[in-house]
Amino acid sequence: MHKPGHRFQAQDRLADGAQYIAGRFTKGTSGRTHAVVNPATGEEVYTYELASTVDVDAAVAAAREAFPGWSSATPGERSDALHRFAAVLAERAEEFAQAESLQCGKPLKLTREFDVPGTIDNTAFFAGAARHLQGQSAGEYSGDHTSYVRREPIGVVGSIAPWNYPLQMAAWKILPAIAAGNTIVLKPAELTPLTSLLFAEAATEAGIPDGVINIVTGLGKEAGEHLVGHPDVAMTSFTGSTAVGKRVAEVATSTVKRLHLELGGKAPFVVFDDADLDAAVNGAVAGSLINTGQDCTAATRAYVQRPLYEEFVAKTAALMASVRVGDPFAPDTDLGPLISHAQRDRVAGFVDRARDYARVVTGGAAPQGELKSGAFYAPTLVADAAHDSEIVQAEIFGPVLVVLPFDTDDEGIALANDTPYGLAASAWSRDVYRANRATREIKAGCVWVNDHIPIISEMPHGGYKASGFGKDMSAYSFEEYTQIKHVMFDNTAVARKDWHRTIFGDRP
């Protein structure tokens, strides 16, 4: 277990505060402090001063000052800076992995093999993509004019990131924004600011100019709402719950900002009766338990065609029961704690209420013994719940998978779509036509076939319906972070145009 009182690698550098404005760490000015807590032990590992609206104003001013220079840099110059950034991140990979595990409770093997490498790859991707910000090629669409389209940066972006993937979400917000020539102020979750701050510091180390990337760490009601509503912020990008996303939208639209929302999910996992059962079982356990289930694309609702249902439940329960819950820093740990005791209790509440109408097949309790002081919860499988029940419909955000049977393909797809959300889904079948139908008809921003969870930098991530709109990652993200300008040149050199007669005079 991470030793109580043990210092993390960057602690001395963060002594200057948890705000990163204009290329340096500073203290917040709200007069209130907040602690980063290791959820595996309950130990406070870093205490800092929260940001006030004054700090948000300073960060936005720094971003606004940096914008003219950064936006006028050539694509090649921005690309070179991002390549250097990726190299710095690679050099400091272990530092980032340790800090992410400490503040989130993620198993170190997850941060080393998923969070940090994924972030480095994303940085390298946008280093290349920065050179390909292209509009439509020139053409004489009217006959008398040449038209072309420019993609231009929007200005200062104000982004809010969640606590479940602090490093990756910081990267998903920052990288496309700055690759497109914008500057940014990011507010990370106050529970997990460490790697967002280190990410901004690494950007400065790589030579990205001061003020291009700024971090303010404060409460949502104060710092977050002030950032979203700030008159000098041209765009807001938010990842988090649908309920909070609605509030963000209200504040952002009152100032007519560009808005990008990546919100909640309740991903269906549809297993047809010709599926490879062992593959589906392995996929269900991995897809539901990644990051202790604190993933908006995690498999949460498994719909299994009736011939495979009972065997799927039995095999999934057995595999879940073998998952090793424990110290995130131990090499043999599979599953760490939830982000906090409050989140652990919230997840437990869903499961405890479900006992009145469903069957808890395995799990359903917090471990005791040496793990008692942490925010741990056992991998949990629930079966035989009604489709309209709370545990099937609500986003739990914990290591809980619910399994329901279906009979026909039509029913399975209808059940998958019967939710307000539409972020991700998967279909399991050996029949290419059956699987292809599922990918067409399931309403979600990503549909995997015979797998669940993998993401890649080259492909977009974003949802349908109450899961929000807009895309992270991939070249499609530039559609969020650029504005389109039509430029039209007259080619005739004629002073009196024929169309002028519709305003004054007669046809010549």
Short mmCIF file of C-alpha atoms in Angstrom, two decimals:
data_model
loop_
_atom_site.label_atom_id
_atom_site.label_comp_id
_atom_site.label_asym_id
_atom_site.label_seq_id
_atom_site.Cartn_x
_atom_site.Cartn_y
_atom_site.Cartn_z
CA MET A 1 0.00 0.00 0.00
CA HIS A 2 1.19 3.54 -0.70
CA LYS A 3 2.92 4.44 2.56
CA PRO A 4 1.17 7.08 4.71
CA GLY A 5 3.13 10.32 4.62
CA HIS A 6 5.03 9.24 1.50
CA ARG A 7 5.63 12.21 -0.80
CA PHE A 8 4.79 12.01 -4.47
CA GLN A 9 7.46 13.04 -6.95
CA ALA A 10 6.13 16.51 -7.86
CA GLN A 11 5.11 17.57 -4.36
CA ASP A 12 7.88 20.14 -3.92
CA ARG A 13 7.07 21.82 -7.25
CA LEU A 14 3.37 21.97 -6.39
CA ALA A 15 4.15 23.70 -3.09
CA ASP A 16 3.64 26.98 -4.94
CA GLY A 17 -0.01 26.14 -5.47
CA ALA A 18 -2.54 24.26 -7.59
CA GLN A 19 -3.13 27.00 -10.15
CA TYR A 20 -0.98 27.12 -13.29
CA ILE A 21 -1.30 30.54 -14.91
CA ALA A 22 0.97 32.09 -17.53
CA GLY A 23 3.59 29.36 -17.18
CA ARG A 24 3.95 29.15 -13.40
CA PHE A 25 2.34 27.63 -10.32
CA THR A 26 0.48 30.00 -8.03
CA LYS A 27 -1.78 29.71 -5.01
CA GLY A 28 -5.53 30.15 -5.22
CA THR A 29 -7.08 33.22 -3.63
CA SER A 30 -10.47 31.91 -2.47
CA GLY A 31 -9.36 31.66 1.14
CA ARG A 32 -10.44 27.99 1.23
CA THR A 33 -8.32 24.87 1.04
CA HIS A 34 -9.00 21.44 -0.39
CA ALA A 35 -7.23 18.11 0.04
CA VAL A 36 -6.32 15.50 -2.53
CA VAL A 37 -7.07 12.19 -0.81
CA ASN A 38 -5.66 8.79 -1.69
CA PRO A 39 -8.92 6.79 -1.90
CA ALA A 40 -7.14 3.53 -1.14
CA THR A 41 -6.11 4.71 2.32
CA GLY A 42 -8.04 7.88 3.11
CA GLU A 43 -4.73 9.72 3.51
CA GLU A 44 -4.54 13.39 2.53
CA VAL A 45 -1.59 13.59 0.16
CA TYR A 46 -1.76 17.23 -0.99
CA THR A 47 -3.59 20.27 0.36
CA TYR A 48 -3.97 23.39 -1.73
CA GLU A 49 -5.76 26.73 -1.93
CA LEU A 50 -8.84 26.69 -4.19
CA ALA A 51 -9.19 29.13 -7.05
CA SER A 52 -11.51 32.12 -6.82
CA THR A 53 -13.09 34.10 -9.61
CA VAL A 54 -10.05 36.38 -9.43
CA ASP A 55 -7.82 33.45 -10.38
CA VAL A 56 -10.13 32.53 -13.25
CA ASP A 57 -9.95 36.10 -14.51
CA ALA A 58 -6.14 35.98 -14.34
CA ALA A 59 -6.01 32.70 -16.24
CA VAL A 60 -8.38 33.93 -18.94
CA ALA A 61 -6.34 37.15 -19.25
CA ALA A 62 -3.16 35.10 -19.68
CA ALA A 63 -4.82 32.94 -22.34
CA ARG A 64 -6.17 36.00 -24.12
CA GLU A 65 -2.73 37.64 -24.13
CA ALA A 66 -1.11 34.46 -25.53
CA PHE A 67 -3.72 33.97 -28.23
CA PRO A 68 -2.42 36.37 -30.94
CA GLY A 69 1.05 34.85 -30.95
CA TRP A 70 -0.03 31.23 -30.71
CA SER A 71 -2.84 31.51 -33.26
CA SER A 72 -0.50 33.15 -35.77
CA ALA A 73 2.16 30.46 -35.39
CA THR A 74 2.45 28.28 -38.46
CA PRO A 75 0.98 24.78 -38.37
CA GLY A 76 4.53 23.49 -38.52
CA GLU A 77 5.57 25.51 -35.49
CA ARG A 78 2.61 24.27 -33.45
CA SER A 79 3.30 20.73 -34.64
CA ASP A 80 6.95 20.92 -33.58
CA ALA A 81 5.94 22.17 -30.14
CA LEU A 82 3.50 19.30 -29.69
CA HIS A 83 6.12 16.76 -30.79
CA ARG A 84 8.44 18.14 -28.09
CA PHE A 85 5.53 17.95 -25.65
CA ALA A 86 5.01 14.26 -26.44
CA ALA A 87 8.72 13.62 -25.85
CA VAL A 88 8.63 15.34 -22.44
CA LEU A 89 5.58 13.30 -21.43
CA ALA A 90 7.35 10.09 -22.46
CA GLU A 91 10.39 11.03 -20.35
CA ARG A 92 8.16 11.69 -17.33
CA ALA A 93 5.77 8.77 -17.89
CA GLU A 94 6.41 7.05 -14.56
CA GLU A 95 5.92 10.29 -12.63
CA PHE A 96 2.53 10.76 -14.29
CA ALA A 97 1.52 7.14 -13.69
CA GLN A 98 2.38 7.33 -9.99
CA ALA A 99 0.54 10.63 -9.48
CA GLU A 100 -2.55 9.39 -11.34
CA SER A 101 -2.71 6.21 -9.29
CA LEU A 102 -2.22 8.13 -6.07
CA GLN A 103 -5.02 10.64 -6.59
CA CYS A 104 -7.52 8.31 -8.28
CA GLY A 105 -6.81 4.90 -6.74
CA LYS A 106 -6.25 3.38 -10.18
CA PRO A 107 -4.09 0.25 -10.26
CA LEU A 108 -0.61 1.24 -11.33
CA LYS A 109 -0.77 -1.25 -14.19
CA LEU A 110 -3.74 0.68 -15.59
CA THR A 111 -2.05 4.07 -15.41
CA ARG A 112 1.21 2.69 -16.81
CA GLU A 113 -0.39 0.74 -19.64
CA PHE A 114 -3.50 2.79 -20.49
CA ASP A 115 -3.81 6.33 -19.10
CA VAL A 116 -0.26 7.55 -19.63
CA PRO A 117 0.60 5.81 -22.94
CA GLY A 118 -2.78 6.85 -24.32
CA THR A 119 -2.07 10.47 -23.43
CA ILE A 120 1.37 10.39 -25.01
CA ASP A 121 -0.08 8.86 -28.17
CA ASN A 122 -2.84 11.48 -28.25
CA THR A 123 -0.23 14.23 -28.00
CA ALA A 124 1.79 12.73 -30.84
CA PHE A 125 -1.38 12.40 -32.94
CA PHE A 126 -2.28 16.07 -32.57
CA ALA A 127 1.31 17.03 -33.31
CA GLY A 128 0.76 15.53 -36.74
CA ALA A 129 -2.84 16.69 -37.09
CA ALA A 130 -1.83 20.32 -36.49
CA ARG A 131 -0.39 20.35 -40.02
CA HIS A 132 -3.69 19.29 -41.58
CA LEU A 133 -6.13 22.02 -40.64
CA GLN A 134 -7.56 22.39 -44.12
CA GLY A 135 -10.71 23.92 -45.53
CA GLN A 136 -12.42 23.20 -48.81
CA SER A 137 -10.26 23.76 -51.88
CA ALA A 138 -10.77 26.82 -54.03
CA GLY A 139 -13.45 26.84 -56.71
CA GLU A 140 -15.46 29.21 -58.92
CA TYR A 141 -18.89 28.28 -57.63
CA SER A 142 -20.67 31.44 -58.79
CA GLY A 143 -18.75 31.64 -62.05
CA ASP A 144 -17.52 35.17 -61.30
CA HIS A 145 -15.81 34.54 -57.98
CA THR A 146 -13.25 32.24 -56.43
CA SER A 147 -14.31 30.86 -53.05
CA TYR A 148 -12.36 29.03 -50.44
CA VAL A 149 -12.83 28.05 -46.79
CA ARG A 150 -10.51 28.86 -43.92
CA ARG A 151 -10.47 27.08 -40.59
CA GLU A 152 -9.54 29.56 -37.90
CA PRO A 153 -9.09 29.19 -34.12
CA ILE A 154 -11.98 30.37 -31.99
CA GLY A 155 -10.07 32.15 -29.22
CA VAL A 156 -9.87 31.33 -25.52
CA VAL A 157 -11.40 27.96 -24.64
CA GLY A 158 -12.72 27.33 -21.14
CA SER A 159 -12.86 23.61 -20.36
CA ILE A 160 -14.01 21.56 -17.39
CA ALA A 161 -12.74 18.00 -16.94
CA PRO A 162 -13.94 15.19 -14.63
CA TRP A 163 -12.19 13.16 -11.94
CA ASN A 164 -12.36 9.68 -13.47
CA TYR A 165 -9.59 10.12 -16.09
CA PRO A 166 -7.88 13.35 -15.03
CA LEU A 167 -4.82 13.06 -17.26
CA GLN A 168 -6.56 11.76 -20.35
CA MET A 169 -9.44 14.21 -20.06
CA ALA A 170 -7.00 17.11 -19.69
CA ALA A 171 -5.29 15.93 -22.87
CA TRP A 172 -8.58 15.44 -24.75
CA LYS A 173 -9.55 19.03 -23.91
CA ILE A 174 -6.20 20.75 -24.33
CA LEU A 175 -4.61 19.06 -27.34
CA PRO A 176 -7.14 19.68 -30.14
CA ALA A 177 -7.74 23.19 -28.83
CA ILE A 178 -4.09 24.26 -28.95
CA ALA A 179 -3.29 22.26 -32.11
CA ALA A 180 -5.94 24.38 -33.83
CA GLY A 181 -4.35 27.59 -32.53
CA ASN A 182 -6.57 28.33 -29.55
CA THR A 183 -5.43 29.00 -26.00
CA ILE A 184 -7.13 27.34 -23.06
CA VAL A 185 -8.07 27.54 -19.40
CA LEU A 186 -8.86 24.11 -17.95
CA LYS A 187 -10.59 23.50 -14.64
CA PRO A 188 -9.88 19.94 -13.48
CA ALA A 189 -11.97 18.28 -10.79
CA GLU A 190 -10.89 19.55 -7.39
CA LEU A 191 -10.52 15.91 -6.25
CA THR A 192 -7.86 15.10 -8.85
CA PRO A 193 -5.84 18.12 -10.05
CA LEU A 194 -2.33 16.68 -9.86
CA THR A 195 -1.78 15.31 -13.35
CA SER A 196 -3.56 18.20 -15.07
CA LEU A 197 -1.11 20.55 -13.36
CA LEU A 198 1.84 18.37 -14.30
CA PHE A 199 0.56 18.20 -17.88
CA ALA A 200 0.58 22.00 -18.15
CA GLU A 201 4.04 22.15 -16.57
CA ALA A 202 5.32 19.62 -19.11
CA ALA A 203 3.95 21.77 -21.92
CA THR A 204 5.99 24.72 -20.65
CA GLU A 205 9.04 22.47 -20.40
CA ALA A 206 8.47 21.54 -24.06
CA GLY A 207 8.52 25.21 -25.09
CA ILE A 208 4.82 25.87 -25.53
CA PRO A 209 4.48 29.60 -24.75
CA ASP A 210 3.29 30.84 -21.38
CA GLY A 211 -0.46 31.41 -21.26
CA VAL A 212 -1.34 28.91 -23.99
CA ILE A 213 -2.31 26.33 -21.34
CA ASN A 214 -3.63 27.47 -17.96
CA ILE A 215 -5.10 25.43 -15.09
CA VAL A 216 -7.45 26.73 -12.41
CA THR A 217 -8.39 24.34 -9.62
CA GLY A 218 -11.54 25.38 -7.85
CA LEU A 219 -15.13 24.46 -7.11
CA GLY A 220 -17.65 24.12 -9.90
CA LYS A 221 -20.14 26.59 -8.47
CA GLU A 222 -17.50 29.31 -8.17
CA ALA A 223 -14.56 28.79 -10.51
CA GLY A 224 -16.36 26.54 -12.98
CA GLU A 225 -19.43 28.69 -13.55
CA HIS A 226 -17.32 31.86 -13.72
CA LEU A 227 -15.12 30.26 -16.37
CA VAL A 228 -18.07 29.08 -18.44
CA GLY A 229 -19.80 32.45 -18.25
CA HIS A 230 -16.67 34.57 -18.75
CA PRO A 231 -17.16 37.11 -21.57
CA ASP A 232 -13.62 36.56 -22.89
CA VAL A 233 -14.10 32.79 -23.21
CA ALA A 234 -15.27 31.94 -26.72
CA MET A 235 -15.96 28.23 -26.25
CA THR A 236 -16.80 25.84 -23.44
CA SER A 237 -15.99 22.13 -23.43
CA PHE A 238 -17.36 20.05 -20.55
CA THR A 239 -17.13 16.38 -19.66
CA GLY A 240 -19.19 15.12 -16.75
CA SER A 241 -22.69 14.15 -15.72
CA THR A 242 -25.73 15.01 -17.80
CA ALA A 243 -27.26 16.92 -14.88
CA VAL A 244 -24.25 19.23 -14.53
CA GLY A 245 -23.96 19.44 -18.32
CA LYS A 246 -27.42 20.99 -18.45
CA ARG A 247 -26.29 23.71 -16.06
CA VAL A 248 -23.12 24.30 -18.09
CA ALA A 249 -25.26 24.67 -21.20
CA GLU A 250 -27.49 27.22 -19.50
CA VAL A 251 -24.54 29.38 -18.46
CA ALA A 252 -22.68 29.02 -21.77
CA THR A 253 -25.64 29.77 -24.01
CA SER A 254 -26.44 32.93 -22.06
CA THR A 255 -23.21 34.35 -23.49
CA VAL A 256 -23.61 32.68 -26.93
CA LYS A 257 -20.55 30.45 -26.70
CA ARG A 258 -19.56 27.45 -28.79
CA LEU A 259 -20.46 24.43 -26.64
CA HIS A 260 -19.11 20.89 -26.57
CA LEU A 261 -20.58 18.39 -24.11
CA GLU A 262 -19.50 14.81 -23.36
CA LEU A 263 -21.94 13.59 -20.73
CA GLY A 264 -23.19 10.43 -19.04
CA GLY A 265 -23.62 6.96 -20.44
CA LYS A 266 -25.26 3.63 -19.75
CA ALA A 267 -23.61 1.44 -22.35
CA PRO A 268 -25.45 -1.69 -23.56
CA PHE A 269 -23.53 -4.91 -24.16
CA VAL A 270 -25.65 -7.00 -26.56
CA VAL A 271 -24.79 -10.71 -26.79
CA PHE A 272 -26.52 -12.62 -29.59
CA ASP A 273 -26.96 -16.37 -29.37
CA ASP A 274 -24.22 -17.12 -31.93
CA ALA A 275 -21.58 -15.14 -30.02
CA ASP A 276 -18.33 -16.60 -28.75
CA LEU A 277 -19.48 -16.97 -25.14
CA ASP A 278 -16.03 -16.98 -23.55
CA ALA A 279 -15.05 -13.86 -25.49
CA ALA A 280 -18.25 -12.14 -24.38
CA VAL A 281 -17.71 -13.09 -20.74
CA ASN A 282 -14.14 -11.80 -20.75
CA GLY A 283 -15.26 -8.65 -22.54
CA ALA A 284 -18.10 -8.05 -20.10
CA VAL A 285 -15.88 -8.30 -17.02
CA ALA A 286 -13.14 -6.13 -18.50
CA GLY A 287 -15.60 -3.66 -20.01
CA SER A 288 -17.61 -3.24 -16.83
CA LEU A 289 -14.74 -3.08 -14.33
CA ILE A 290 -12.22 -0.83 -16.09
CA ASN A 291 -11.33 2.06 -13.81
CA THR A 292 -13.51 0.41 -11.14
CA GLY A 293 -16.49 1.00 -13.43
CA GLN A 294 -15.99 4.76 -13.28
CA ASP A 295 -16.13 5.15 -17.04
CA CYS A 296 -19.05 6.59 -18.98
CA THR A 297 -18.45 4.06 -21.78
CA ALA A 298 -18.18 1.07 -19.40
CA ALA A 299 -20.41 -1.92 -20.08
CA THR A 300 -23.25 -1.53 -17.61
CA ARG A 301 -26.26 -3.29 -19.18
CA ALA A 302 -25.61 -6.75 -20.65
CA TYR A 303 -28.48 -8.04 -22.79
CA VAL A 304 -27.94 -11.72 -23.50
CA GLN A 305 -30.09 -13.78 -25.87
CA ARG A 306 -31.94 -16.38 -23.85
CA PRO A 307 -30.11 -19.54 -25.04
CA LEU A 308 -26.84 -18.15 -23.60
CA TYR A 309 -28.27 -16.22 -20.65
CA GLU A 310 -27.81 -18.61 -17.71
CA GLU A 311 -24.36 -19.74 -18.78
CA PHE A 312 -23.28 -16.14 -19.34
CA VAL A 313 -24.45 -15.19 -15.84
CA ALA A 314 -22.65 -18.12 -14.24
CA LYS A 315 -19.36 -17.63 -16.09
CA THR A 316 -19.35 -13.86 -15.64
CA ALA A 317 -19.99 -14.20 -11.92
CA ALA A 318 -17.14 -16.69 -11.57
CA LEU A 319 -14.70 -14.48 -13.45
CA MET A 320 -15.76 -11.39 -11.49
CA ALA A 321 -15.20 -13.24 -8.23
CA SER A 322 -11.60 -13.93 -9.28
CA VAL A 323 -10.73 -10.26 -9.79
CA ARG A 324 -8.13 -9.15 -7.24
CA VAL A 325 -9.17 -6.04 -5.32
CA GLY A 326 -6.42 -4.28 -3.42
CA ASP A 327 -3.54 -1.84 -3.15
CA PRO A 328 -3.30 0.17 -6.42
CA PHE A 329 0.51 0.12 -6.14
CA ALA A 330 0.75 -3.68 -5.84
CA PRO A 331 1.67 -5.42 -9.11
CA ASP A 332 -0.99 -8.12 -8.72
CA THR A 333 -3.93 -5.76 -8.07
CA ASP A 334 -6.67 -5.79 -10.72
CA LEU A 335 -9.19 -3.40 -9.18
CA GLY A 336 -8.58 -0.34 -7.04
CA PRO A 337 -10.97 1.72 -4.94
CA LEU A 338 -13.64 4.12 -6.10
CA ILE A 339 -12.72 7.80 -6.11
CA SER A 340 -14.12 8.45 -2.63
CA HIS A 341 -16.08 6.94 0.21
CA ALA A 342 -19.06 9.03 -0.87
CA GLN A 343 -18.96 7.45 -4.33
CA ARG A 344 -18.51 3.98 -2.79
CA ASP A 345 -21.60 4.54 -0.65
CA ARG A 346 -23.56 5.83 -3.64
CA VAL A 347 -22.75 2.66 -5.61
CA ALA A 348 -23.63 0.48 -2.61
CA GLY A 349 -26.98 2.25 -2.35
CA PHE A 350 -27.94 1.26 -5.89
CA VAL A 351 -27.06 -2.38 -5.23
CA ASP A 352 -28.77 -2.51 -1.84
CA ARG A 353 -32.00 -1.08 -3.26
CA ALA A 354 -31.85 -3.58 -6.12
CA ARG A 355 -32.00 -6.51 -3.69
CA ASP A 356 -35.74 -5.83 -3.38
CA TYR A 357 -36.38 -6.59 -7.06
CA ALA A 358 -33.31 -8.36 -8.51
CA ARG A 359 -30.69 -11.01 -7.73
CA VAL A 360 -27.18 -10.00 -6.64
CA VAL A 361 -25.19 -12.91 -8.06
CA THR A 362 -21.74 -11.93 -6.80
CA GLY A 363 -20.18 -9.02 -4.95
CA GLY A 364 -22.49 -6.40 -3.51
CA ALA A 365 -20.33 -5.43 -0.54
CA ALA A 366 -17.28 -3.46 0.52
CA PRO A 367 -14.25 -5.59 1.42
CA GLN A 368 -13.23 -5.74 5.05
CA GLY A 369 -9.86 -6.41 6.67
CA GLU A 370 -6.91 -4.30 5.53
CA LEU A 371 -9.00 -2.68 2.77
CA LYS A 372 -11.66 -1.41 5.16
CA SER A 373 -10.26 2.11 5.37
CA GLY A 374 -10.32 2.59 1.59
CA ALA A 375 -13.21 3.30 -0.79
CA PHE A 376 -13.26 -0.26 -2.15
CA TYR A 377 -16.29 -2.14 -3.48
CA ALA A 378 -16.37 -5.70 -4.77
CA PRO A 379 -17.07 -6.42 -8.44
CA THR A 380 -20.81 -6.94 -8.58
CA LEU A 381 -23.13 -8.79 -10.94
CA VAL A 382 -26.90 -8.24 -10.75
CA ALA A 383 -29.39 -10.38 -12.69
CA ASP A 384 -33.14 -10.61 -13.26
CA ALA A 385 -33.88 -6.90 -12.82
CA ALA A 386 -36.80 -5.33 -14.68
CA HIS A 387 -35.73 -3.23 -17.62
CA ASP A 388 -37.35 -0.09 -16.21
CA SER A 389 -35.75 -0.49 -12.76
CA GLU A 390 -33.32 2.02 -11.29
CA ILE A 391 -30.26 -0.20 -11.53
CA VAL A 392 -30.83 -0.73 -15.26
CA GLN A 393 -31.67 2.84 -16.16
CA ALA A 394 -29.50 5.04 -13.90
CA GLU A 395 -25.77 5.68 -14.32
CA ILE A 396 -24.14 3.97 -11.31
CA PHE A 397 -20.47 4.72 -12.08
CA GLY A 398 -19.06 1.79 -10.19
CA PRO A 399 -18.03 -1.88 -10.64
CA VAL A 400 -21.58 -3.11 -11.26
CA LEU A 401 -22.91 -5.01 -14.28
CA VAL A 402 -26.61 -5.80 -14.74
CA VAL A 403 -27.60 -8.75 -16.98
CA LEU A 404 -31.00 -9.14 -18.65
CA PRO A 405 -32.26 -11.73 -21.18
CA PHE A 406 -33.88 -11.08 -24.55
CA ASP A 407 -35.50 -13.32 -27.14
CA THR A 408 -35.41 -11.82 -30.64
CA ASP A 409 -32.83 -9.63 -32.35
CA ASP A 410 -35.45 -6.88 -32.64
CA GLU A 411 -35.98 -7.00 -28.89
CA GLY A 412 -32.26 -6.93 -28.08
CA ILE A 413 -31.64 -3.84 -30.20
CA ALA A 414 -34.77 -2.12 -28.86
CA LEU A 415 -33.67 -2.74 -25.27
CA ALA A 416 -30.19 -1.41 -26.05
CA ASN A 417 -31.73 1.83 -27.33
CA ASP A 418 -34.25 2.18 -24.50
CA THR A 419 -32.26 4.70 -22.45
CA PRO A 420 -31.78 8.46 -22.50
CA TYR A 421 -28.07 7.95 -23.16
CA GLY A 422 -26.15 7.11 -26.31
CA LEU A 423 -22.41 7.27 -25.73
CA ALA A 424 -21.16 3.75 -26.43
CA ALA A 425 -22.36 0.17 -26.98
CA SER A 426 -21.11 -3.20 -28.14
CA ALA A 427 -22.57 -6.09 -30.12
CA TRP A 428 -21.34 -9.68 -29.87
CA SER A 429 -21.96 -12.04 -32.80
CA ARG A 430 -20.10 -14.20 -35.32
CA ASP A 431 -22.60 -13.24 -38.03
CA VAL A 432 -21.35 -10.21 -39.95
CA TYR A 433 -24.85 -9.26 -41.12
CA ARG A 434 -26.28 -9.47 -37.63
CA ALA A 435 -23.42 -7.44 -36.19
CA ASN A 436 -23.65 -4.90 -39.01
CA ARG A 437 -27.34 -4.42 -38.32
CA ALA A 438 -26.57 -3.74 -34.67
CA THR A 439 -23.97 -1.11 -35.57
CA ARG A 440 -26.50 0.65 -37.79
CA GLU A 441 -29.46 0.55 -35.44
CA ILE A 442 -27.95 1.04 -31.97
CA LYS A 443 -27.99 4.77 -31.28
CA ALA A 444 -24.59 5.51 -29.79
CA GLY A 445 -21.51 7.49 -30.72
CA CYS A 446 -19.35 4.35 -30.71
CA VAL A 447 -20.42 0.75 -31.31
CA TRP A 448 -17.80 -1.95 -30.86
CA VAL A 449 -18.20 -5.43 -32.37
CA ASN A 450 -16.86 -8.35 -30.32
CA ASP A 451 -14.99 -6.01 -27.99
CA HIS A 452 -15.82 -3.21 -25.57
CA ILE A 453 -13.77 -0.18 -24.40
CA PRO A 454 -10.73 0.25 -26.74
CA ILE A 455 -10.21 3.80 -27.98
CA ILE A 456 -7.68 5.18 -30.43
CA SER A 457 -6.46 8.69 -31.11
CA GLU A 458 -7.41 8.57 -34.79
CA MET A 459 -11.12 7.94 -34.14
CA PRO A 460 -13.71 10.30 -32.60
CA HIS A 461 -15.32 9.92 -29.21
CA GLY A 462 -18.68 11.49 -28.41
CA GLY A 463 -22.32 10.71 -27.87
CA TYR A 464 -25.91 10.81 -29.02
CA LYS A 465 -28.99 11.96 -27.08
CA ALA A 466 -28.43 12.83 -23.40
CA SER A 467 -24.78 11.79 -23.72
CA GLY A 468 -24.06 15.15 -25.33
CA PHE A 469 -22.69 16.36 -28.63
CA GLY A 470 -19.34 17.06 -30.23
CA LYS A 471 -16.27 14.90 -30.58
CA ASP A 472 -13.06 14.41 -28.65
CA MET A 473 -9.90 12.98 -30.25
CA SER A 474 -9.34 12.49 -33.99
CA ALA A 475 -9.36 15.13 -36.71
CA TYR A 476 -13.11 15.45 -36.16
CA SER A 477 -12.38 17.31 -32.93
CA PHE A 478 -11.13 20.25 -35.00
CA GLU A 479 -14.76 20.83 -35.94
CA GLU A 480 -15.31 21.74 -32.29
CA TYR A 481 -12.24 23.96 -31.92
CA THR A 482 -12.23 25.88 -35.20
CA GLN A 483 -14.60 28.29 -36.86
CA ILE A 484 -15.26 28.27 -40.58
CA LYS A 485 -14.74 31.36 -42.70
CA HIS A 486 -15.84 31.68 -46.32
CA VAL A 487 -13.57 33.92 -48.38
CA MET A 488 -14.82 35.08 -51.82
CA PHE A 489 -12.80 36.96 -54.46
CA ASP A 490 -14.34 38.78 -57.41
CA ASN A 491 -12.66 37.67 -60.64
CA THR A 492 -14.31 40.08 -63.10
CA ALA A 493 -12.81 43.49 -62.23
CA VAL A 494 -16.16 44.94 -63.36
CA ALA A 495 -17.28 47.96 -61.35
CA ARG A 496 -20.99 47.68 -62.09
CA LYS A 497 -22.13 44.12 -61.51
CA ASP A 498 -25.22 42.79 -63.18
CA TRP A 499 -26.83 42.00 -59.83
CA HIS A 500 -26.56 45.66 -58.73
CA ARG A 501 -29.67 46.42 -60.79
CA THR A 502 -31.75 44.64 -58.17
CA ILE A 503 -30.77 47.47 -55.83
CA PHE A 504 -30.46 50.48 -58.15
CA GLY A 505 -30.91 51.32 -61.82
CA ASP A 506 -31.81 49.07 -64.76
CA ARG A 507 -30.02 46.35 -66.62
CA PRO A 508 -27.30 47.91 -68.85
#
